[in-house]
Short mmCIF file of C-alpha atoms and ligand atoms in Angstrom, two decimals:
data_model
loop_
_atom_site.label_atom_id
_atom_site.label_comp_id
_atom_site.label_asym_id
_atom_site.label_seq_id
_atom_site.Cartn_x
_atom_site.Cartn_y
_atom_site.Cartn_z
CA UNK A 18 108.47 112.72 94.69
CA UNK A 19 108.19 115.93 96.65
CA UNK A 20 105.87 116.85 99.50
CA UNK A 21 105.07 120.50 99.98
CA UNK A 22 103.00 122.53 102.41
CA UNK A 23 102.09 126.09 101.43
CA UNK A 24 100.55 128.21 104.16
CA UNK A 25 98.76 125.06 105.31
CA UNK A 26 96.35 125.84 108.16
CA UNK A 27 93.63 124.09 110.11
CA UNK A 28 91.24 125.67 112.53
CA UNK A 29 88.86 123.82 114.87
CA UNK A 30 86.36 126.35 116.21
CA UNK A 31 88.40 129.11 117.80
CA UNK A 32 91.53 126.94 117.98
CA UNK A 33 94.18 127.16 115.27
CA UNK A 34 95.67 123.64 115.29
CA UNK A 35 98.07 124.36 112.39
CA UNK A 36 99.02 127.90 111.51
CA UNK A 37 100.41 128.64 108.05
CA UNK A 38 102.80 125.70 107.75
CA UNK A 39 105.41 125.96 104.96
CA UNK A 40 108.01 123.34 104.12
CA UNK A 41 109.00 120.92 101.40
CA UNK A 42 110.62 117.48 101.40
CA UNK A 43 112.36 115.91 98.41
CA UNK A 44 112.82 112.41 97.04
CA UNK A 45 115.32 110.37 99.06
CA UNK A 46 114.90 112.45 102.20
CA UNK A 47 113.74 111.29 105.60
CA UNK A 48 112.24 114.25 107.38
CA UNK A 49 111.45 114.18 111.08
CA UNK A 50 108.47 116.18 112.28
CA UNK A 51 109.06 116.95 115.93
CA UNK A 52 106.81 118.63 118.44
CA UNK A 53 105.29 118.26 121.88
CA UNK A 54 101.84 116.72 122.43
CA UNK A 55 99.12 118.78 120.79
CA UNK A 56 101.60 120.75 118.65
CA UNK A 57 99.71 120.02 115.43
CA UNK A 58 101.75 117.12 113.97
CA UNK A 59 98.89 114.69 113.30
CA UNK A 60 96.66 117.43 111.90
CA UNK A 61 99.44 118.50 109.50
CA UNK A 62 100.06 114.93 108.36
CA UNK A 63 96.33 114.33 107.81
CA UNK A 64 96.15 117.38 105.54
CA UNK A 65 99.25 116.25 103.61
CA UNK A 66 97.73 112.82 102.91
CA UNK A 67 94.34 114.28 101.99
CA UNK A 68 92.47 112.83 104.95
CA UNK A 69 91.17 116.21 106.09
CA UNK A 70 90.67 119.44 104.19
CA UNK A 71 92.80 122.45 105.24
CA UNK A 72 90.97 125.56 106.44
CA UNK A 73 93.34 127.48 104.19
CA UNK A 74 96.57 126.90 102.28
CA UNK A 75 97.50 123.87 100.21
CA UNK A 76 99.36 120.58 100.33
CA UNK A 77 101.16 119.34 97.20
CA UNK A 78 102.48 115.92 96.25
CA UNK A 79 104.84 115.97 93.26
CA UNK A 80 103.57 119.47 92.49
CA UNK A 81 99.91 118.38 92.41
CA UNK A 82 97.48 119.82 94.89
CA UNK A 83 96.13 117.29 97.39
CA UNK A 84 92.39 117.13 97.98
CA UNK A 85 90.38 114.73 100.08
CA UNK A 86 89.07 113.23 96.80
CA UNK A 87 92.38 113.04 94.87
CA UNK A 88 92.43 109.24 94.45
CA UNK A 89 95.27 109.18 91.89
CA UNK A 90 97.57 111.13 94.21
CA UNK A 91 96.65 108.96 97.17
CA UNK A 92 97.96 105.95 95.26
CA UNK A 93 101.42 107.55 95.66
CA UNK A 94 101.05 107.93 99.43
CA UNK A 95 101.51 105.36 102.15
CA UNK A 96 100.15 106.45 105.53
CA UNK A 97 100.41 104.98 108.98
CA UNK A 98 98.03 106.75 111.34
CA UNK A 99 98.83 107.34 114.99
CA UNK A 100 98.04 104.33 117.22
CA UNK A 101 98.26 101.98 114.22
CA UNK A 102 94.61 101.29 113.47
CA UNK A 103 94.71 97.70 112.19
CA UNK A 104 92.02 95.03 112.50
CA UNK A 105 93.71 93.21 115.34
CA UNK A 106 91.38 90.18 115.25
CA UNK A 107 92.60 89.37 111.73
CA UNK A 108 95.61 87.21 110.87
CA UNK A 109 98.60 89.16 109.52
CA UNK A 110 98.42 87.70 106.01
CA UNK A 111 94.63 87.91 105.95
CA UNK A 112 94.74 91.59 106.92
CA UNK A 113 97.35 92.42 104.28
CA UNK A 114 95.36 90.49 101.70
CA UNK A 115 92.30 92.55 102.64
CA UNK A 116 94.24 95.82 102.24
CA UNK A 117 95.70 94.57 98.93
CA UNK A 118 92.19 93.89 97.62
CA UNK A 119 91.12 97.45 98.54
CA UNK A 120 94.08 98.84 96.57
CA UNK A 121 93.54 96.26 93.78
CA UNK A 122 97.10 95.03 94.22
CA UNK A 123 98.15 91.58 92.95
CA UNK A 124 98.29 89.11 95.84
CA UNK A 125 101.94 88.18 95.12
CA UNK A 126 102.97 91.60 96.44
CA UNK A 127 101.83 90.46 99.91
CA UNK A 128 104.69 87.95 100.38
CA UNK A 129 107.16 90.55 99.10
CA UNK A 130 105.98 93.03 101.75
CA UNK A 131 105.84 90.37 104.47
CA UNK A 132 109.51 89.67 103.77
CA UNK A 133 110.47 93.34 103.57
CA UNK A 134 108.90 94.07 106.94
CA UNK A 135 110.27 90.96 108.66
CA UNK A 136 106.86 89.36 109.21
CA UNK A 137 107.53 85.96 107.61
CA UNK A 138 107.29 84.02 110.87
CA UNK A 139 104.29 86.02 112.08
CA UNK A 140 102.15 85.99 108.96
CA UNK A 141 99.78 83.28 110.20
CA UNK A 142 99.26 84.79 113.64
CA UNK A 143 96.45 87.04 114.79
CA UNK A 144 97.64 90.64 114.91
CA UNK A 145 96.60 91.17 118.56
CA UNK A 146 98.84 88.26 119.67
CA UNK A 147 101.97 90.00 118.31
CA UNK A 148 104.28 92.24 120.32
CA UNK A 149 103.69 95.96 119.84
CA UNK A 150 106.81 96.17 117.66
CA UNK A 151 105.50 93.48 115.32
CA UNK A 152 102.05 95.07 115.27
CA UNK A 153 103.78 98.25 114.17
CA UNK A 154 105.46 96.30 111.37
CA UNK A 155 102.00 95.25 110.21
CA UNK A 156 100.98 98.91 110.19
CA UNK A 157 104.03 99.77 108.07
CA UNK A 158 103.39 96.76 105.82
CA UNK A 159 99.86 98.00 105.01
CA UNK A 160 101.29 101.46 104.30
CA UNK A 161 103.79 100.17 101.71
CA UNK A 162 101.68 97.44 100.04
CA UNK A 163 100.92 99.65 97.03
CA UNK A 164 104.62 100.62 96.82
CA UNK A 165 104.07 104.35 97.36
CA UNK A 166 106.87 106.82 96.75
CA UNK A 167 105.69 108.98 99.65
CA UNK A 168 105.56 107.50 103.12
CA UNK A 169 103.96 109.42 105.99
CA UNK A 170 104.14 107.82 109.42
CA UNK A 171 102.51 109.31 112.49
CA UNK A 172 104.58 108.42 115.57
CA UNK A 173 105.61 104.99 114.26
CA UNK A 174 107.68 104.13 117.33
CA UNK A 175 105.35 105.44 120.01
CA UNK A 176 104.94 103.02 122.92
CA UNK A 177 107.70 100.64 121.80
CA UNK A 178 110.55 99.42 123.97
CA UNK A 179 114.11 100.46 123.00
CA UNK A 180 114.84 97.28 121.01
CA UNK A 181 111.56 97.48 119.12
CA UNK A 182 112.20 101.16 118.43
CA UNK A 183 115.59 100.33 116.98
CA UNK A 184 114.07 97.64 114.74
CA UNK A 185 111.37 99.98 113.43
CA UNK A 186 113.99 102.67 112.79
CA UNK A 187 116.05 100.18 110.79
CA UNK A 188 112.93 99.23 108.84
CA UNK A 189 112.16 102.88 108.05
CA UNK A 190 115.77 103.40 106.91
CA UNK A 191 115.52 100.34 104.64
CA UNK A 192 112.48 101.91 102.96
CA UNK A 193 114.33 105.14 102.13
CA UNK A 194 115.62 104.37 98.60
CA UNK A 195 113.22 105.80 95.99
CA UNK A 196 110.95 107.38 98.59
CA UNK A 197 110.29 110.57 100.49
CA UNK A 198 109.57 109.77 104.12
CA UNK A 199 108.03 112.11 106.65
CA UNK A 200 107.43 110.91 110.17
CA UNK A 201 106.33 112.54 113.38
CA UNK A 202 107.90 111.89 116.72
CA UNK A 203 108.67 113.50 120.01
CA UNK A 204 111.76 111.39 120.53
CA UNK A 205 114.82 113.47 119.72
CA UNK A 206 117.34 110.61 119.60
CA UNK A 207 115.26 108.76 117.03
CA UNK A 208 114.97 111.75 114.74
CA UNK A 209 118.70 112.31 115.13
CA UNK A 210 119.43 108.67 114.28
CA UNK A 211 117.61 108.41 110.96
CA UNK A 212 116.55 111.80 109.60
CA UNK A 213 118.21 113.99 107.02
CA UNK A 214 116.11 116.97 108.00
CA UNK A 215 114.18 118.19 110.95
CA UNK A 216 111.00 120.25 111.32
CA UNK A 217 109.98 121.49 114.77
CA UNK A 218 106.40 122.57 115.35
CA UNK A 219 104.91 124.09 118.48
CA UNK A 220 101.38 125.43 119.04
CA UNK A 221 100.68 124.87 115.35
CA UNK A 222 103.55 127.06 114.19
CA UNK A 223 106.70 125.79 112.46
CA UNK A 224 109.64 126.84 114.63
CA UNK A 225 112.57 125.25 112.78
CA UNK A 226 113.31 123.69 109.40
CA UNK A 227 116.93 122.63 109.17
CA UNK A 228 119.29 119.89 108.06
CA UNK A 229 120.45 117.35 110.64
CA UNK A 230 123.97 118.85 110.42
CA UNK A 231 122.60 122.30 111.25
CA UNK A 232 120.56 120.90 114.15
CA UNK A 233 123.58 119.03 115.56
CA UNK A 234 125.75 122.14 115.24
CA UNK A 235 123.30 124.18 117.34
CA UNK A 236 124.94 125.08 120.71
CA UNK A 237 123.84 122.30 123.06
CA UNK A 238 122.77 120.11 120.14
CA UNK A 239 119.34 118.97 119.07
CA UNK A 240 117.87 118.78 122.57
CA UNK A 241 118.77 122.41 123.24
CA UNK A 242 117.38 123.43 119.84
CA UNK A 243 114.14 121.56 120.62
CA UNK A 244 113.86 123.11 124.08
CA UNK A 245 114.40 126.62 122.77
CA UNK A 246 111.92 126.21 119.95
CA UNK A 247 109.20 124.67 122.10
CA UNK A 248 109.46 126.56 125.38
CA UNK A 249 106.34 128.45 126.44
CA UNK A 250 106.57 132.14 125.78
N1 ATP B 2 89.17 116.80 115.09
C1 ATP B 2 89.53 117.72 115.98
N2 ATP B 2 88.62 118.53 116.55
C2 ATP B 2 88.97 119.48 117.45
N3 ATP B 2 90.25 119.73 117.82
C3 ATP B 2 91.20 118.95 117.29
C4 ATP B 2 90.91 117.92 116.34
N4 ATP B 2 92.06 117.33 115.97
C5 ATP B 2 93.04 117.94 116.66
N5 ATP B 2 92.53 118.91 117.44
C6 ATP B 2 93.30 119.80 118.33
O1 ATP B 2 94.34 120.39 117.56
C7 ATP B 2 95.55 120.45 118.32
C8 ATP B 2 96.65 119.71 117.55
O2 ATP B 2 96.35 118.31 117.61
P1 ATP B 2 97.26 117.22 116.89
O3 ATP B 2 96.63 115.90 117.14
O4 ATP B 2 97.50 117.62 115.49
O5 ATP B 2 98.62 117.36 117.72
P2 ATP B 2 99.88 116.38 117.77
O6 ATP B 2 101.09 117.25 117.67
O7 ATP B 2 99.72 115.30 116.76
O8 ATP B 2 99.76 115.79 119.24
P3 ATP B 2 100.08 114.31 119.82
O9 ATP B 2 101.58 114.18 119.83
O10 ATP B 2 99.48 114.38 121.20
O11 ATP B 2 99.38 113.34 118.93
C9 ATP B 2 95.25 119.84 119.68
O12 ATP B 2 95.00 120.89 120.59
C10 ATP B 2 94.00 119.03 119.44
O13 ATP B 2 93.20 118.95 120.59
#
């Protein structure tokens, strides 16, 4: 399934958080959405998943326009918000069972997802007792419970140590078949490691949309590309 942004914009008062964003991502692609703090990544992702309404422009999933009330489309989208808002006092399995009941998903899917996300040994623990990496797995588990073909992850490795980051990257890669994955990050090496394509946003404006090969071929590599596209003018 494709994801598409057409002149997608969001304004908060006088501030333009996202300014006429255009891009598309296709089935089987992992697209990295890179930008410094405050660049407009989370706002863009929220519009793409139908959590907030754009000020102008449109988001499309599989060619259908996304609205905040498009329930059928939202069934195709898995979303992990920034800072992984889970109910941390709940047990892992209990939490996933709660999310499954909201989505009206058969309970046998829970064990499948627990296995897929490597949470078998943690399923009877309270979420707040887990390491940050495992808490992040719970966040990803809730995002894929309804087996969405679009996965949108807002900074899924933020605050993790290098080993945990690597594990989450491997998990994201394992979810690639049959899906379109878009995730935001400000970690260049991570985007380089798992993405097929790269979007760079700065001050709400898309500065680059290129394949990983093109980004790597840029003189000085991805870090130079990122620096050039995000330096203050
Ligand atoms: N609900 C809101 N009300 C007012 N301003 C907002 C709101 N949400 C975001 N902004 C502003 O829009 C700009 C873009 O924010 P956004 O969270 O999308 O950036 P980001 O790239 O995700 O940053 P970070 O990496 O720090 O999460 C920021 O200046 C932010 O303060």
